[in-house]
Amino acid sequence: EVQLVESGGGLVQPGSPLKLSCAASGFTFSSNWLNWIRQAPGKGLEWVASINPDGSSTYYPDTVKGRFVVSKDNAKNTGYLQMNNLRSEDTAMYYCAGTVFDYWGQGVMVTVSS
Amino acid sequence: DIVMTQAPLSVSVTPGESASISCRSSKSLLHSNGITYVYWYLQKPGKSPQLLIYRMSNLASGVPDRFSGSGSETDFTLKISRVEAEDVGIYYCGQLLENPLTFGSGTKLEIK
């Protein structure tokens, strides 16, 4: 059974960093893209980051480019999202997802507030 | 950026009847390889989104065949035949043709 389990969320102050993890199991993690998508409270889906199977290429929308860094450790079957200089508008549920968003984790809440 | 526009915002359906949700993209989602990169997702209340349809018309694993996807290069439709109570939630279309990957704003399906 495919599983993606996020962790690392919480309440942080504006300007702080936070690192999310996504533990994968049940599929060949090293052969798949990893994506991060977020959903602000009561809002729709927003793509946040993607990384290719071997981790050599990463992609971001302008809203987080330069502040967020996606990575993956294929030996540990784990993906990461390092979020720096967090803003109140980054408050959302963060999901990791498979190559075509075919599998999703349960999500982890990130709240940025003073 | 490719804008995905969904309609209607919400739909109320009697169990057993059909429902259709429309999605329009601001740019053709047909790649030169012949694949149309539009996807449909359902987010049930309190749950993570799940994939329903990939590449415009392909049913994802485990999804009932009451769901179907169709369309052209810029206009897409998700049809749900014989709606059931378990189909409630918010339906999103998304494009995976190019970055930034974008989603529609969602269509909420309710049961009458």
PDB file of N, CA and C in Angstrom, chain B residues 12-100:
ATOM      1  N   SER B  12     -25.875  20.860  -6.757  1.00  0.00           N
ATOM      2  CA  SER B  12     -26.645  20.017  -5.855  1.00  0.00           C
ATOM      3  C   SER B  12     -27.351  18.948  -6.685  1.00  0.00           C
ATOM      4  N   VAL B  13     -27.141  17.700  -6.333  1.00  0.00           N
ATOM      5  CA  VAL B  13     -27.609  16.601  -7.167  1.00  0.00           C
ATOM      6  C   VAL B  13     -28.429  15.592  -6.367  1.00  0.00           C
ATOM      7  N   THR B  14     -29.492  15.117  -6.970  1.00  0.00           N
ATOM      8  CA  THR B  14     -30.290  14.055  -6.364  1.00  0.00           C
ATOM      9  C   THR B  14     -29.579  12.724  -6.569  1.00  0.00           C
ATOM     10  N   PRO B  15     -29.491  11.914  -5.530  1.00  0.00           N
ATOM     11  CA  PRO B  15     -28.857  10.604  -5.708  1.00  0.00           C
ATOM     12  C   PRO B  15     -29.442   9.840  -6.884  1.00  0.00           C
ATOM     13  N   GLY B  16     -28.561   9.241  -7.669  1.00  0.00           N
ATOM     14  CA  GLY B  16     -28.991   8.487  -8.836  1.00  0.00           C
ATOM     15  C   GLY B  16     -28.982   9.290 -10.124  1.00  0.00           C
ATOM     16  N   GLU B  17     -28.964  10.610  -9.999  1.00  0.00           N
ATOM     17  CA  GLU B  17     -28.893  11.445 -11.189  1.00  0.00           C
ATOM     18  C   GLU B  17     -27.432  11.730 -11.553  1.00  0.00           C
ATOM     19  N   SER B  18     -27.263  12.407 -12.683  1.00  0.00           N
ATOM     20  CA  SER B  18     -25.913  12.700 -13.162  1.00  0.00           C
ATOM     21  C   SER B  18     -25.526  14.142 -12.856  1.00  0.00           C
ATOM     22  N   ALA B  19     -24.213  14.383 -12.849  1.00  0.00           N
ATOM     23  CA  ALA B  19     -23.685  15.735 -12.661  1.00  0.00           C
ATOM     24  C   ALA B  19     -22.509  15.937 -13.591  1.00  0.00           C
ATOM     25  N   SER B  20     -22.390  17.161 -14.078  1.00  0.00           N
ATOM     26  CA  SER B  20     -21.249  17.499 -14.929  1.00  0.00           C
ATOM     27  C   SER B  20     -20.572  18.740 -14.390  1.00  0.00           C
ATOM     28  N   ILE B  21     -19.260  18.722 -14.428  1.00  0.00           N
ATOM     29  CA  ILE B  21     -18.452  19.854 -13.992  1.00  0.00           C
ATOM     30  C   ILE B  21     -17.550  20.260 -15.141  1.00  0.00           C
ATOM     31  N   SER B  22     -17.507  21.546 -15.386  1.00  0.00           N
ATOM     32  CA  SER B  22     -16.746  22.079 -16.506  1.00  0.00           C
ATOM     33  C   SER B  22     -15.444  22.717 -16.031  1.00  0.00           C
ATOM     34  N   CYS B  23     -14.448  22.615 -16.859  1.00  0.00           N
ATOM     35  CA  CYS B  23     -13.140  23.230 -16.578  1.00  0.00           C
ATOM     36  C   CYS B  23     -12.586  23.760 -17.890  1.00  0.00           C
ATOM     37  N   ARG B  24     -12.148  24.987 -17.877  1.00  0.00           N
ATOM     38  CA  ARG B  24     -11.584  25.596 -19.082  1.00  0.00           C
ATOM     39  C   ARG B  24     -10.176  26.106 -18.777  1.00  0.00           C
ATOM     40  N   SER B  25      -9.258  25.842 -19.675  1.00  0.00           N
ATOM     41  CA  SER B  25      -7.890  26.315 -19.500  1.00  0.00           C
ATOM     42  C   SER B  25      -7.619  27.497 -20.417  1.00  0.00           C
ATOM     43  N   SER B  26      -6.733  28.387 -19.977  1.00  0.00           N
ATOM     44  CA  SER B  26      -6.424  29.590 -20.756  1.00  0.00           C
ATOM     45  C   SER B  26      -5.451  29.305 -21.896  1.00  0.00           C
ATOM     46  N   LYS B  27      -4.966  28.066 -21.940  1.00  0.00           N
ATOM     47  CA  LYS B  27      -4.038  27.666 -22.991  1.00  0.00           C
ATOM     48  C   LYS B  27      -4.279  26.183 -23.287  1.00  0.00           C
ATOM     49  N   SER B  28      -4.014  25.779 -24.501  1.00  0.00           N
ATOM     50  CA  SER B  28      -4.188  24.377 -24.854  1.00  0.00           C
ATOM     51  C   SER B  28      -3.341  23.478 -23.956  1.00  0.00           C
ATOM     52  N   LEU B  29      -3.942  22.412 -23.470  1.00  0.00           N
ATOM     53  CA  LEU B  29      -3.230  21.448 -22.628  1.00  0.00           C
ATOM     54  C   LEU B  29      -2.807  20.214 -23.423  1.00  0.00           C
ATOM     55  N   LEU B  30      -2.947  20.303 -24.754  1.00  0.00           N
ATOM     56  CA  LEU B  30      -2.542  19.203 -25.625  1.00  0.00           C
ATOM     57  C   LEU B  30      -1.064  19.333 -25.944  1.00  0.00           C
ATOM     58  N   HIS B  31      -0.298  18.349 -25.489  1.00  0.00           N
ATOM     59  CA  HIS B  31       1.133  18.328 -25.757  1.00  0.00           C
ATOM     60  C   HIS B  31       1.376  17.771 -27.158  1.00  0.00           C
ATOM     61  N   SER B  32       2.538  18.032 -27.681  1.00  0.00           N
ATOM     62  CA  SER B  32       2.899  17.517 -29.007  1.00  0.00           C
ATOM     63  C   SER B  32       2.960  15.993 -29.038  1.00  0.00           C
ATOM     64  N   ASN B  33       3.021  15.365 -27.850  1.00  0.00           N
ATOM     65  CA  ASN B  33       3.039  13.898 -27.795  1.00  0.00           C
ATOM     66  C   ASN B  33       1.638  13.301 -27.863  1.00  0.00           C
ATOM     67  N   GLY B  34       0.643  14.178 -28.005  1.00  0.00           N
ATOM     68  CA  GLY B  34      -0.726  13.702 -28.141  1.00  0.00           C
ATOM     69  C   GLY B  34      -1.471  13.560 -26.831  1.00  0.00           C
ATOM     70  N   ILE B  35      -0.814  13.810 -25.727  1.00  0.00           N
ATOM     71  CA  ILE B  35      -1.432  13.678 -24.411  1.00  0.00           C
ATOM     72  C   ILE B  35      -1.951  15.042 -23.949  1.00  0.00           C
ATOM     73  N   THR B  36      -3.143  15.020 -23.409  1.00  0.00           N
ATOM     74  CA  THR B  36      -3.739  16.231 -22.853  1.00  0.00           C
ATOM     75  C   THR B  36      -3.576  16.188 -21.350  1.00  0.00           C
ATOM     76  N   TYR B  37      -2.846  17.135 -20.802  1.00  0.00           N
ATOM     77  CA  TYR B  37      -2.430  17.076 -19.406  1.00  0.00           C
ATOM     78  C   TYR B  37      -3.393  17.791 -18.458  1.00  0.00           C
ATOM     79  N   VAL B  38      -4.633  17.284 -18.438  1.00  0.00           N
ATOM     80  CA  VAL B  38      -5.605  17.768 -17.467  1.00  0.00           C
ATOM     81  C   VAL B  38      -5.980  16.619 -16.553  1.00  0.00           C
ATOM     82  N   TYR B  39      -6.111  16.923 -15.285  1.00  0.00           N
ATOM     83  CA  TYR B  39      -6.378  15.932 -14.254  1.00  0.00           C
ATOM     84  C   TYR B  39      -7.543  16.409 -13.402  1.00  0.00           C
ATOM     85  N   TRP B  40      -8.250  15.447 -12.830  1.00  0.00           N
ATOM     86  CA  TRP B  40      -9.364  15.754 -11.936  1.00  0.00           C
ATOM     87  C   TRP B  40      -9.132  15.106 -10.579  1.00  0.00           C
ATOM     88  N   TYR B  41      -9.439  15.878  -9.526  1.00  0.00           N
ATOM     89  CA  TYR B  41      -9.256  15.413  -8.163  1.00  0.00           C
ATOM     90  C   TYR B  41     -10.526  15.671  -7.361  1.00  0.00           C
ATOM     91  N   LEU B  42     -10.752  14.837  -6.370  1.00  0.00           N
ATOM     92  CA  LEU B  42     -11.866  15.019  -5.444  1.00  0.00           C
ATOM     93  C   LEU B  42     -11.312  15.121  -4.035  1.00  0.00           C
ATOM     94  N   GLN B  43     -11.732  16.166  -3.337  1.00  0.00           N
ATOM     95  CA  GLN B  43     -11.375  16.286  -1.930  1.00  0.00           C
ATOM     96  C   GLN B  43     -12.649  16.110  -1.102  1.00  0.00           C
ATOM     97  N   LYS B  44     -12.772  14.956  -0.494  1.00  0.00           N
ATOM     98  CA  LYS B  44     -13.904  14.703   0.377  1.00  0.00           C
ATOM     99  C   LYS B  44     -13.732  15.499   1.673  1.00  0.00           C
ATOM    100  N   PRO B  45     -14.839  15.799   2.344  1.00  0.00           N
ATOM    101  CA  PRO B  45     -14.769  16.612   3.563  1.00  0.00           C
ATOM    102  C   PRO B  45     -13.754  16.077   4.573  1.00  0.00           C
ATOM    103  N   GLY B  46     -12.825  16.947   4.974  1.00  0.00           N
ATOM    104  CA  GLY B  46     -11.839  16.587   5.980  1.00  0.00           C
ATOM    105  C   GLY B  46     -10.745  15.646   5.519  1.00  0.00           C
ATOM    106  N   LYS B  47     -10.685  15.399   4.208  1.00  0.00           N
ATOM    107  CA  LYS B  47      -9.696  14.446   3.692  1.00  0.00           C
ATOM    108  C   LYS B  47      -8.733  15.104   2.718  1.00  0.00           C
ATOM    109  N   SER B  48      -7.691  14.365   2.382  1.00  0.00           N
ATOM    110  CA  SER B  48      -6.761  14.810   1.345  1.00  0.00           C
ATOM    111  C   SER B  48      -7.396  14.605  -0.017  1.00  0.00           C
ATOM    112  N   PRO B  49      -6.982  15.389  -0.992  1.00  0.00           N
ATOM    113  CA  PRO B  49      -7.489  15.158  -2.357  1.00  0.00           C
ATOM    114  C   PRO B  49      -7.091  13.770  -2.861  1.00  0.00           C
ATOM    115  N   GLN B  50      -7.883  13.258  -3.802  1.00  0.00           N
ATOM    116  CA  GLN B  50      -7.580  11.978  -4.427  1.00  0.00           C
ATOM    117  C   GLN B  50      -7.725  12.133  -5.935  1.00  0.00           C
ATOM    118  N   LEU B  51      -6.898  11.414  -6.665  1.00  0.00           N
ATOM    119  CA  LEU B  51      -6.936  11.471  -8.126  1.00  0.00           C
ATOM    120  C   LEU B  51      -8.119  10.672  -8.656  1.00  0.00           C
ATOM    121  N   LEU B  52      -8.884  11.295  -9.546  1.00  0.00           N
ATOM    122  CA  LEU B  52     -10.001  10.611 -10.193  1.00  0.00           C
ATOM    123  C   LEU B  52      -9.676  10.273 -11.649  1.00  0.00           C
ATOM    124  N   ILE B  53      -9.243  11.274 -12.394  1.00  0.00           N
ATOM    125  CA  ILE B  53      -9.022  11.162 -13.836  1.00  0.00           C
ATOM    126  C   ILE B  53      -7.647  11.721 -14.159  1.00  0.00           C
ATOM    127  N   TYR B  54      -6.883  11.011 -14.973  1.00  0.00           N
ATOM    128  CA  TYR B  54      -5.595  11.527 -15.411  1.00  0.00           C
ATOM    129  C   TYR B  54      -5.548  11.597 -16.934  1.00  0.00           C
ATOM    130  N   ARG B  55      -4.771  12.564 -17.432  1.00  0.00           N
ATOM    131  CA  ARG B  55      -4.642  12.770 -18.878  1.00  0.00           C
ATOM    132  C   ARG B  55      -5.997  12.840 -19.567  1.00  0.00           C
ATOM    133  N   MET B  56      -6.853  13.620 -19.024  1.00  0.00           N
ATOM    134  CA  MET B  56      -8.172  14.009 -19.508  1.00  0.00           C
ATOM    135  C   MET B  56      -9.245  12.933 -19.397  1.00  0.00           C
ATOM    136  N   SER B  57      -8.936  11.689 -19.737  1.00  0.00           N
ATOM    137  CA  SER B  57     -10.023  10.717 -19.843  1.00  0.00           C
ATOM    138  C   SER B  57      -9.722   9.352 -19.253  1.00  0.00           C
ATOM    139  N   ASN B  58      -8.621   9.233 -18.532  1.00  0.00           N
ATOM    140  CA  ASN B  58      -8.238   7.933 -17.983  1.00  0.00           C
ATOM    141  C   ASN B  58      -8.629   7.825 -16.506  1.00  0.00           C
ATOM    142  N   LEU B  59      -9.339   6.750 -16.194  1.00  0.00           N
ATOM    143  CA  LEU B  59      -9.829   6.542 -14.844  1.00  0.00           C
ATOM    144  C   LEU B  59      -8.691   6.064 -13.948  1.00  0.00           C
ATOM    145  N   ALA B  60      -8.488   6.725 -12.818  1.00  0.00           N
ATOM    146  CA  ALA B  60      -7.451   6.311 -11.879  1.00  0.00           C
ATOM    147  C   ALA B  60      -7.843   4.993 -11.210  1.00  0.00           C
ATOM    148  N   SER B  61      -6.851   4.310 -10.721  1.00  0.00           N
ATOM    149  CA  SER B  61      -7.056   3.013 -10.088  1.00  0.00           C
ATOM    150  C   SER B  61      -8.012   3.125  -8.900  1.00  0.00           C
ATOM    151  N   GLY B  62      -8.994   2.221  -8.884  1.00  0.00           N
ATOM    152  CA  GLY B  62      -9.922   2.173  -7.761  1.00  0.00           C
ATOM    153  C   GLY B  62     -11.080   3.138  -7.839  1.00  0.00           C
ATOM    154  N   VAL B  63     -11.101   3.971  -8.869  1.00  0.00           N
ATOM    155  CA  VAL B  63     -12.181   4.953  -9.014  1.00  0.00           C
ATOM    156  C   VAL B  63     -13.351   4.299  -9.762  1.00  0.00           C
ATOM    157  N   PRO B  64     -14.572   4.435  -9.247  1.00  0.00           N
ATOM    158  CA  PRO B  64     -15.727   3.811  -9.912  1.00  0.00           C
ATOM    159  C   PRO B  64     -15.907   4.317 -11.330  1.00  0.00           C
ATOM    160  N   ASP B  65     -16.405   3.447 -12.203  1.00  0.00           N
ATOM    161  CA  ASP B  65     -16.571   3.854 -13.600  1.00  0.00           C
ATOM    162  C   ASP B  65     -17.783   4.761 -13.803  1.00  0.00           C
ATOM    163  N   ARG B  66     -18.395   5.199 -12.719  1.00  0.00           N
ATOM    164  CA  ARG B  66     -19.427   6.239 -12.805  1.00  0.00           C
ATOM    165  C   ARG B  66     -18.782   7.587 -13.156  1.00  0.00           C
ATOM    166  N   PHE B  67     -17.480   7.676 -12.940  1.00  0.00           N
ATOM    167  CA  PHE B  67     -16.749   8.893 -13.246  1.00  0.00           C
ATOM    168  C   PHE B  67     -16.129   8.782 -14.644  1.00  0.00           C
ATOM    169  N   SER B  68     -16.219   9.880 -15.381  1.00  0.00           N
ATOM    170  CA  SER B  68     -15.589   9.897 -16.694  1.00  0.00           C
ATOM    171  C   SER B  68     -15.128  11.315 -17.021  1.00  0.00           C
ATOM    172  N   GLY B  69     -14.078  11.385 -17.816  1.00  0.00           N
ATOM    173  CA  GLY B  69     -13.545  12.679 -18.219  1.00  0.00           C
ATOM    174  C   GLY B  69     -13.481  12.778 -19.730  1.00  0.00           C
ATOM    175  N   SER B  70     -13.729  13.975 -20.222  1.00  0.00           N
ATOM    176  CA  SER B  70     -13.683  14.202 -21.663  1.00  0.00           C
ATOM    177  C   SER B  70     -13.288  15.642 -21.935  1.00  0.00           C
ATOM    178  N   GLY B  71     -13.111  15.947 -23.221  1.00  0.00           N
ATOM    179  CA  GLY B  71     -12.831  17.335 -23.548  1.00  0.00           C
ATOM    180  C   GLY B  71     -12.055  17.523 -24.826  1.00  0.00           C
ATOM    181  N   SER B  72     -11.614  18.758 -24.997  1.00  0.00           N
ATOM    182  CA  SER B  72     -10.852  19.138 -26.183  1.00  0.00           C
ATOM    183  C   SER B  72      -9.489  19.622 -25.715  1.00  0.00           C
ATOM    184  N   GLU B  73      -8.948  20.632 -26.374  1.00  0.00           N
ATOM    185  CA  GLU B  73      -7.634  21.142 -25.961  1.00  0.00           C
ATOM    186  C   GLU B  73      -7.728  22.118 -24.793  1.00  0.00           C
ATOM    187  N   THR B  74      -8.875  22.782 -24.681  1.00  0.00           N
ATOM    188  CA  THR B  74      -9.022  23.798 -23.630  1.00  0.00           C
ATOM    189  C   THR B  74     -10.301  23.673 -22.820  1.00  0.00           C
ATOM    190  N   ASP B  75     -11.201  22.825 -23.233  1.00  0.00           N
ATOM    191  CA  ASP B  75     -12.477  22.675 -22.527  1.00  0.00           C
ATOM    192  C   ASP B  75     -12.663  21.230 -22.096  1.00  0.00           C
ATOM    193  N   PHE B  76     -12.918  21.065 -20.809  1.00  0.00           N
ATOM    194  CA  PHE B  76     -12.931  19.718 -20.241  1.00  0.00           C
ATOM    195  C   PHE B  76     -14.167  19.527 -19.371  1.00  0.00           C
ATOM    196  N   THR B  77     -14.591  18.280 -19.283  1.00  0.00           N
ATOM    197  CA  THR B  77     -15.780  17.953 -18.504  1.00  0.00           C
ATOM    198  C   THR B  77     -15.538  16.706 -17.677  1.00  0.00           C
ATOM    199  N   LEU B  78     -15.927  16.800 -16.431  1.00  0.00           N
ATOM    200  CA  LEU B  78     -15.992  15.625 -15.564  1.00  0.00           C
ATOM    201  C   LEU B  78     -17.458  15.283 -15.403  1.00  0.00           C
ATOM    202  N   LYS B  79     -17.803  14.065 -15.734  1.00  0.00           N
ATOM    203  CA  LYS B  79     -19.184  13.616 -15.580  1.00  0.00           C
ATOM    204  C   LYS B  79     -19.267  12.533 -14.529  1.00  0.00           C
ATOM    205  N   ILE B  80     -20.244  12.691 -13.660  1.00  0.00           N
ATOM    206  CA  ILE B  80     -20.504  11.685 -12.642  1.00  0.00           C
ATOM    207  C   ILE B  80     -21.892  11.119 -12.905  1.00  0.00           C
ATOM    208  N   SER B  81     -21.953   9.867 -13.261  1.00  0.00           N
ATOM    209  CA  SER B  81     -23.237   9.212 -13.499  1.00  0.00           C
ATOM    210  C   SER B  81     -23.725   8.570 -12.205  1.00  0.00           C
ATOM    211  N   ARG B  82     -25.018   8.555 -12.037  1.00  0.00           N
ATOM    212  CA  ARG B  82     -25.607   7.869 -10.866  1.00  0.00           C
ATOM    213  C   ARG B  82     -24.920   8.312  -9.571  1.00  0.00           C
ATOM    214  N   VAL B  83     -25.028   9.602  -9.287  1.00  0.00           N
ATOM    215  CA  VAL B  83     -24.365  10.188  -8.114  1.00  0.00           C
ATOM    216  C   VAL B  83     -24.787   9.468  -6.830  1.00  0.00           C
ATOM    217  N   GLU B  84     -23.787   9.243  -5.987  1.00  0.00           N
ATOM    218  CA  GLU B  84     -24.034   8.612  -4.686  1.00  0.00           C
ATOM    219  C   GLU B  84     -23.628   9.575  -3.559  1.00  0.00           C
ATOM    220  N   ALA B  85     -24.097   9.281  -2.358  1.00  0.00           N
ATOM    221  CA  ALA B  85     -23.803  10.143  -1.218  1.00  0.00           C
ATOM    222  C   ALA B  85     -22.300  10.276  -0.978  1.00  0.00           C
ATOM    223  N   GLU B  86     -21.536   9.246  -1.290  1.00  0.00           N
ATOM    224  CA  GLU B  86     -20.085   9.265  -1.061  1.00  0.00           C
ATOM    225  C   GLU B  86     -19.337  10.175  -2.030  1.00  0.00           C
ATOM    226  N   ASP B  87     -20.042  10.719  -3.023  1.00  0.00           N
ATOM    227  CA  ASP B  87     -19.401  11.575  -4.017  1.00  0.00           C
ATOM    228  C   ASP B  87     -19.327  13.039  -3.569  1.00  0.00           C
ATOM    229  N   VAL B  88     -19.856  13.354  -2.404  1.00  0.00           N
ATOM    230  CA  VAL B  88     -19.831  14.746  -1.944  1.00  0.00           C
ATOM    231  C   VAL B  88     -18.402  15.196  -1.683  1.00  0.00           C
ATOM    232  N   GLY B  89     -18.171  16.472  -1.958  1.00  0.00           N
ATOM    233  CA  GLY B  89     -16.854  17.027  -1.749  1.00  0.00           C
ATOM    234  C   GLY B  89     -16.589  18.126  -2.761  1.00  0.00           C
ATOM    235  N   ILE B  90     -15.327  18.510  -2.853  1.00  0.00           N
ATOM    236  CA  ILE B  90     -14.936  19.552  -3.798  1.00  0.00           C
ATOM    237  C   ILE B  90     -14.094  18.926  -4.899  1.00  0.00           C
ATOM    238  N   TYR B  91     -14.497  19.191  -6.126  1.00  0.00           N
ATOM    239  CA  TYR B  91     -13.806  18.664  -7.293  1.00  0.00           C
ATOM    240  C   TYR B  91     -12.907  19.743  -7.891  1.00  0.00           C
ATOM    241  N   TYR B  92     -11.671  19.366  -8.156  1.00  0.00           N
ATOM    242  CA  TYR B  92     -10.693  20.285  -8.743  1.00  0.00           C
ATOM    243  C   TYR B  92     -10.165  19.726 -10.067  1.00  0.00           C
ATOM    244  N   CYS B  93     -10.043  20.587 -11.042  1.00  0.00           N
ATOM    245  CA  CYS B  93      -9.271  20.223 -12.222  1.00  0.00           C
ATOM    246  C   CYS B  93      -7.882  20.839 -12.050  1.00  0.00           C
ATOM    247  N   GLY B  94      -6.917  20.240 -12.692  1.00  0.00           N
ATOM    248  CA  GLY B  94      -5.557  20.743 -12.613  1.00  0.00           C
ATOM    249  C   GLY B  94      -4.819  20.473 -13.912  1.00  0.00           C
ATOM    250  N   GLN B  95      -3.835  21.347 -14.197  1.00  0.00           N
ATOM    251  CA  GLN B  95      -3.038  21.119 -15.403  1.00  0.00           C
ATOM    252  C   GLN B  95      -1.600  20.814 -14.997  1.00  0.00           C
ATOM    253  N   LEU B  96      -1.079  19.748 -15.613  1.00  0.00           N
ATOM    254  CA  LEU B  96       0.296  19.343 -15.353  1.00  0.00           C
ATOM    255  C   LEU B  96       1.146  19.473 -16.619  1.00  0.00           C
ATOM    256  N   LEU B  97       0.719  20.355 -17.516  1.00  0.00           N
ATOM    257  CA  LEU B  97       1.457  20.540 -18.755  1.00  0.00           C
ATOM    258  C   LEU B  97       2.734  21.330 -18.521  1.00  0.00           C
ATOM    259  N   GLU B  98       2.624  22.429 -17.764  1.00  0.00           N
ATOM    260  CA  GLU B  98       3.796  23.261 -17.590  1.00  0.00           C
ATOM    261  C   GLU B  98       3.774  23.951 -16.238  1.00  0.00           C
ATOM    262  N   ASN B  99       4.948  24.357 -15.790  1.00  0.00           N
ATOM    263  CA  ASN B  99       5.052  25.103 -14.538  1.00  0.00           C
ATOM    264  C   ASN B  99       4.726  26.574 -14.762  1.00  0.00           C
ATOM    265  N   PRO B 100       4.064  27.228 -13.819  1.00  0.00           N
ATOM    266  CA  PRO B 100       3.600  26.663 -12.557  1.00  0.00           C
ATOM    267  C   PRO B 100       2.364  25.780 -12.739  1.00  0.00           C
TER     268      PRO B 100
END
